[in-house]
XYZ file of C-alpha atoms in Angstrom:
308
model
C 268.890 39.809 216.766
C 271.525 37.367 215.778
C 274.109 36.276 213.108
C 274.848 33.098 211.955
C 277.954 31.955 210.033
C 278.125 29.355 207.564
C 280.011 27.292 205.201
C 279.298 25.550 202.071
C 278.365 21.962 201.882
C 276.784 19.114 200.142
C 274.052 18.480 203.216
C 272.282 20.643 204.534
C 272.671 20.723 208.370
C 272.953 22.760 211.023
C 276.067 22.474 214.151
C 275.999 24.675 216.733
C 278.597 26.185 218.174
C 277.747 28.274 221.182
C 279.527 28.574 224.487
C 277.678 30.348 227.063
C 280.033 33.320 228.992
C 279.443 34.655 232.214
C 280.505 38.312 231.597
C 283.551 39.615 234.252
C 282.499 43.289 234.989
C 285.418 43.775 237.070
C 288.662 44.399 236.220
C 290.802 41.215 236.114
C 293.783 43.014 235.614
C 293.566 45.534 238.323
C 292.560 42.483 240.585
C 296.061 40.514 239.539
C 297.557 43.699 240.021
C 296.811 43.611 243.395
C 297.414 39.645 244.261
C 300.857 40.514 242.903
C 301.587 43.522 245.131
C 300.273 41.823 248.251
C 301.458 38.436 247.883
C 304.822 37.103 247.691
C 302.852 33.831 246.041
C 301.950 35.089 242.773
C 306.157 35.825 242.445
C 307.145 32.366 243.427
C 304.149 30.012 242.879
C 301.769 31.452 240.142
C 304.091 30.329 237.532
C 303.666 25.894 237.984
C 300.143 27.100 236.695
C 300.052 28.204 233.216
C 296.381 29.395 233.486
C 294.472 31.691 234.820
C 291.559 33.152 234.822
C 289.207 35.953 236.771
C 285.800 34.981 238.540
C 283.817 38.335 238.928
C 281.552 38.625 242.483
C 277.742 39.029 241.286
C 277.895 41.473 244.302
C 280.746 43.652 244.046
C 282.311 43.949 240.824
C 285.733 45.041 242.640
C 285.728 41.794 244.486
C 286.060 37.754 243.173
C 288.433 34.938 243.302
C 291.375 34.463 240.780
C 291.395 30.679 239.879
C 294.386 29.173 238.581
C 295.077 25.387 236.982
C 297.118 22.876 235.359
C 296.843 19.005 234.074
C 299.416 16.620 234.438
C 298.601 13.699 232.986
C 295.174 12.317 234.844
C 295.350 14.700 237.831
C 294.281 18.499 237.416
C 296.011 21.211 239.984
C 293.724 24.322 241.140
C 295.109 27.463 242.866
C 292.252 29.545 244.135
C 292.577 33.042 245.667
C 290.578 35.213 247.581
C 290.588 38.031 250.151
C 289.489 36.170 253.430
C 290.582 35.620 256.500
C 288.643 32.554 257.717
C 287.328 30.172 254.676
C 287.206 29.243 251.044
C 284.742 26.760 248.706
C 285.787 26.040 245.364
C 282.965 23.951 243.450
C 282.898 22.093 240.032
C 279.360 22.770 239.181
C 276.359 20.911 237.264
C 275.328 24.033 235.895
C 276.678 26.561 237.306
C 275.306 27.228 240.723
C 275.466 25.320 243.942
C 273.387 22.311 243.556
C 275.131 19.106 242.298
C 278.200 20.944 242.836
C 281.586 18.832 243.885
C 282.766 21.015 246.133
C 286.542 21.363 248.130
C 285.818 23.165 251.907
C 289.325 25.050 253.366
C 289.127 26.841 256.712
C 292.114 28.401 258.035
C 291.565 27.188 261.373
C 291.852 23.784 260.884
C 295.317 24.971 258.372
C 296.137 20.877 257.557
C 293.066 19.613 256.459
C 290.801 20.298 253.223
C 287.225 18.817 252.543
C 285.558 16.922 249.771
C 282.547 17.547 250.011
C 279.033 17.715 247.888
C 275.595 19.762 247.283
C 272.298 17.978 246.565
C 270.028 21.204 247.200
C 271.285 24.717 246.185
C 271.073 26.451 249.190
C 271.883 23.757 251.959
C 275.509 23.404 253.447
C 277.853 21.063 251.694
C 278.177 17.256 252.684
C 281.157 15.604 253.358
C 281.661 13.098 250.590
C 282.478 9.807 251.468
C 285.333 9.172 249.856
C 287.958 12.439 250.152
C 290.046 12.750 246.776
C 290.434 16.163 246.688
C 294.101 16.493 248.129
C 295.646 19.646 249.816
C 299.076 20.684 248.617
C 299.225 24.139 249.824
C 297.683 27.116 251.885
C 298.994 30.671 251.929
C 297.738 33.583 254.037
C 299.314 36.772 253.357
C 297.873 40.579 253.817
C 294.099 39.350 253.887
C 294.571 36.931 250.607
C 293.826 33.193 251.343
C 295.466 30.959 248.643
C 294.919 27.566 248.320
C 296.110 24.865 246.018
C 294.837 21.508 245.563
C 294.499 18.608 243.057
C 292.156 15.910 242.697
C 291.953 13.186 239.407
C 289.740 13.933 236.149
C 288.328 10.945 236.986
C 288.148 9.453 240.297
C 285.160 7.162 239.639
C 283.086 8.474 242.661
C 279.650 9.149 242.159
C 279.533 11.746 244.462
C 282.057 13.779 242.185
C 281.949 15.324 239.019
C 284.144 13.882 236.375
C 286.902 16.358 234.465
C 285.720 16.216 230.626
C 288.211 17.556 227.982
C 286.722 20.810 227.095
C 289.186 21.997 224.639
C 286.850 21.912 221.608
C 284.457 24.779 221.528
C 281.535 22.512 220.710
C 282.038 20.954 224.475
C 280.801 22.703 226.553
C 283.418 24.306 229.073
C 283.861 23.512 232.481
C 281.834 25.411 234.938
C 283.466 26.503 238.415
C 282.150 28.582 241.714
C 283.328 29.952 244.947
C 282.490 31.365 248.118
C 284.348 32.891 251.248
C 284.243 34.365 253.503
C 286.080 35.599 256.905
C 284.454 33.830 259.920
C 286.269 30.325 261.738
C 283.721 28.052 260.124
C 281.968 27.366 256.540
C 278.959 29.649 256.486
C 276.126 31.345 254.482
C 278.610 34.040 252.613
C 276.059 36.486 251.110
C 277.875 38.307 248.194
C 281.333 36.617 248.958
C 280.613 33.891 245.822
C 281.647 33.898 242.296
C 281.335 31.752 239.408
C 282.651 31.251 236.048
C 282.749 28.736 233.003
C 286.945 27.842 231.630
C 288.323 25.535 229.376
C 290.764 23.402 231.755
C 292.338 21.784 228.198
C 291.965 24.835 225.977
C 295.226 26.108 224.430
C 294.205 29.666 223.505
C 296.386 32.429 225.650
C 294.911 33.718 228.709
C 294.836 37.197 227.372
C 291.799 35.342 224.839
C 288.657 35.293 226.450
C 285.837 32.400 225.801
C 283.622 34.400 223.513
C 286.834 35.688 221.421
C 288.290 32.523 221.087
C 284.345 31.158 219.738
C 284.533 34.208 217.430
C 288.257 33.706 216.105
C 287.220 30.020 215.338
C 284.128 30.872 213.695
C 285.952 33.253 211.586
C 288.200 31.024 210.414
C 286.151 28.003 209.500
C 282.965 30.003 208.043
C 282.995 31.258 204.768
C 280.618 34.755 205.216
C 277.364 35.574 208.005
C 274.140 37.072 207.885
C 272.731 38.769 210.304
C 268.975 37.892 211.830
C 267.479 41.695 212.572
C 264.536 42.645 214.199
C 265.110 46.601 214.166
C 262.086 47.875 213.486
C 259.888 46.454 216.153
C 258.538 49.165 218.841
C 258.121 47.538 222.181
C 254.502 47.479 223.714
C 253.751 49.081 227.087
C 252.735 46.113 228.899
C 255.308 43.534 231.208
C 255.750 40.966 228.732
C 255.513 40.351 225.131
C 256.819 37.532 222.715
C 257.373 38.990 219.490
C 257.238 36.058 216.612
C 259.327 36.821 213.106
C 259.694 34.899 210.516
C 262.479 35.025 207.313
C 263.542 32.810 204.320
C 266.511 32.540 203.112
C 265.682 34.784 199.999
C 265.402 37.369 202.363
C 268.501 37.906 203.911
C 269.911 38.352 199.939
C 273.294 36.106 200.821
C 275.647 36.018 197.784
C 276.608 32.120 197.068
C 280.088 31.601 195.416
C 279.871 29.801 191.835
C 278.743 26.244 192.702
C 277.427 26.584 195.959
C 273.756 26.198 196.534
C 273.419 25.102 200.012
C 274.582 26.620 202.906
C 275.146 25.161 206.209
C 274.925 26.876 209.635
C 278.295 26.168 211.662
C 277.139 28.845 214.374
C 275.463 31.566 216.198
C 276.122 34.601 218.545
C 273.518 36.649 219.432
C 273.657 40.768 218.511
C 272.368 42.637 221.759
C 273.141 46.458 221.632
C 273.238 48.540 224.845
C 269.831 50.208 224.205
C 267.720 46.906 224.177
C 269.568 44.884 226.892
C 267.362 45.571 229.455
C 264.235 44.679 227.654
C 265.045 41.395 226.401
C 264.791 38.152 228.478
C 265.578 35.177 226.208
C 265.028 34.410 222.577
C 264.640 30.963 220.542
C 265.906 30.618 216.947
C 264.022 27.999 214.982
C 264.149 26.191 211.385
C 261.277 25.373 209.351
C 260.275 24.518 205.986
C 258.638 28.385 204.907
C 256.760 30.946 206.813
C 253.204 29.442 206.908
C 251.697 28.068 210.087
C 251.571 24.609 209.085
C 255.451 24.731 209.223
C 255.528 25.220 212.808
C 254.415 22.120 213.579
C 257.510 20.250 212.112
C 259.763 23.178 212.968
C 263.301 22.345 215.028
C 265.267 24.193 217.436
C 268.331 25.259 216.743
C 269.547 28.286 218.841
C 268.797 29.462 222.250
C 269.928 32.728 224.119
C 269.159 34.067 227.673
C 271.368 36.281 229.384
């Protein structure tokens, strides 16, 4: 199931505008409630970065890392914290895990130092890049939190970083981050100690405003009405997998034009997933075509894709 909004225009064409959103299942607040209580930091630092944002643990729901960040001019300024004793990673990503990650390495051992480093395969240690522009400007330990801040340019032109793209627009896609800790003297494997998240670094939208609200309250504003895609009266088949193909025109969905409009033009897409079918579906693929007839398929193009 889906819905797609759209506006009126003179060609028809379809723009989509879907950000993917790693869900937070624990509580962000409680978590900031806590970094406040226990750290003096969040009083007297927290505020040079205007935002913030939670990264869940796929482990532990009660456990993450709180990133925060700000851009002055060409040179961007992370905060991360965590509860550790010993380490902390904190990763642009390719694509949201490990590998091709540009990764800064902090170990509270060695308190004066911080390490650019880089992934090639997803589960191997980092390598130390060649060229270290990642640049330490703090480290605070304080009742089991480890905070660290560092900078590093958008852009430093090094091919074994990942350049800083403005990612304001919600047709960009936003920038993905990851972490790890963990509590031992050295970088090592850190089992459920890892989070990771997609933000906007440029976005503008308050922190209360979270990714997929922010992709709804623009799509609100620049569509003119929805329909909704429904496939509600399909009974699932006993058997370990299944793809299920359906087909619609536009006659079917009945959509009201206003006077003068006669073609409508997809500006979007979210998909509509209710509790009782989450666990049964594994990814869908939205297509357009000419009509419903076989032929069609051959010429068809894709133009939405969902996983979860």
């Amino acid at each position: 199931n889906m819905r797609q909004l759209f506006s009126l225009g003179a060609m028809l064409d379809v723009l989509l505008l879907f950000s993917y959103v790693t869900a937070a299942t624990a509580d962000a607040a409680a978590y900031f409630s806590k970094l406040t209580n226990d750290t003096n930091w969040m009083t007297a630092q927290s505020s040079s970065f205007p935002r913030y944002a939670f990264m869940p643990s796929e482990g532990n729901p009660e456990d993450g890392a709180a990133v925060f960040w700000s851009v002055d001019n060409d040179r961007v300024h992370f905060a991360l914290a965590v509860k550790a004793l010993g380490w902390v990673g904190f990763g642009i990503s390719e694509a949201g895990g490990m590998l091709g990650a540009d990764m800064a390495l902090y170990k509270t051992s060695n308190p004066s130092n911080l390490v650019d480093a880089y992934v090639i395969e997803g589960r191997s240690m980092p390598l130390t890049d060649d060229c270290q522009d990642w640049t330490l400007e703090g480290a605070t330990s304080e009742n089991g939190w480890l905070i660290v801040e560092m900078s590093r340019l958008l852009d430093t032109n090094d091919g074994q970083d990942r350049a800083i793209k403005h990612d304001a627009d919600l047709w960009v896609p936003p920038t993905r981050i990851i972490a790890a800790w963990g509590d031992t003297d050295m970088v090592s494997y850190h089992g459920e100690k890892k989070a990771r998240s997609s933000i906007r670094i440029f976005a503008d939208h308050s922190n209360e405003l979270t990714e997929m609200q922010a992709l709804l309250k623009t799509l609100e504003e620049e569509s003119d009405s929805h329909f909704d895609f429904l496939e509600d009266k399909f009974s699932i088949p006993a058997k370990e997998t299944h793809y299920q193909n359906l087909c619609k025109t536009v006659n079917d969905f009945n959509i009201e034009l206003p006077q003068g409009g006669g073609v409508i033009t997809i500006i979007g897409a979210m998909p509509i997933i209710t509790g009782e079918t989450a666990e049964f579906i594994h990814h869908f693929i939205v297509y357009a075509q000419k009509d419903c007839t076989d032929e069609s398929t051959l010429t068809r193009s894709m133009i939405y894709g969902w996983a979860p």
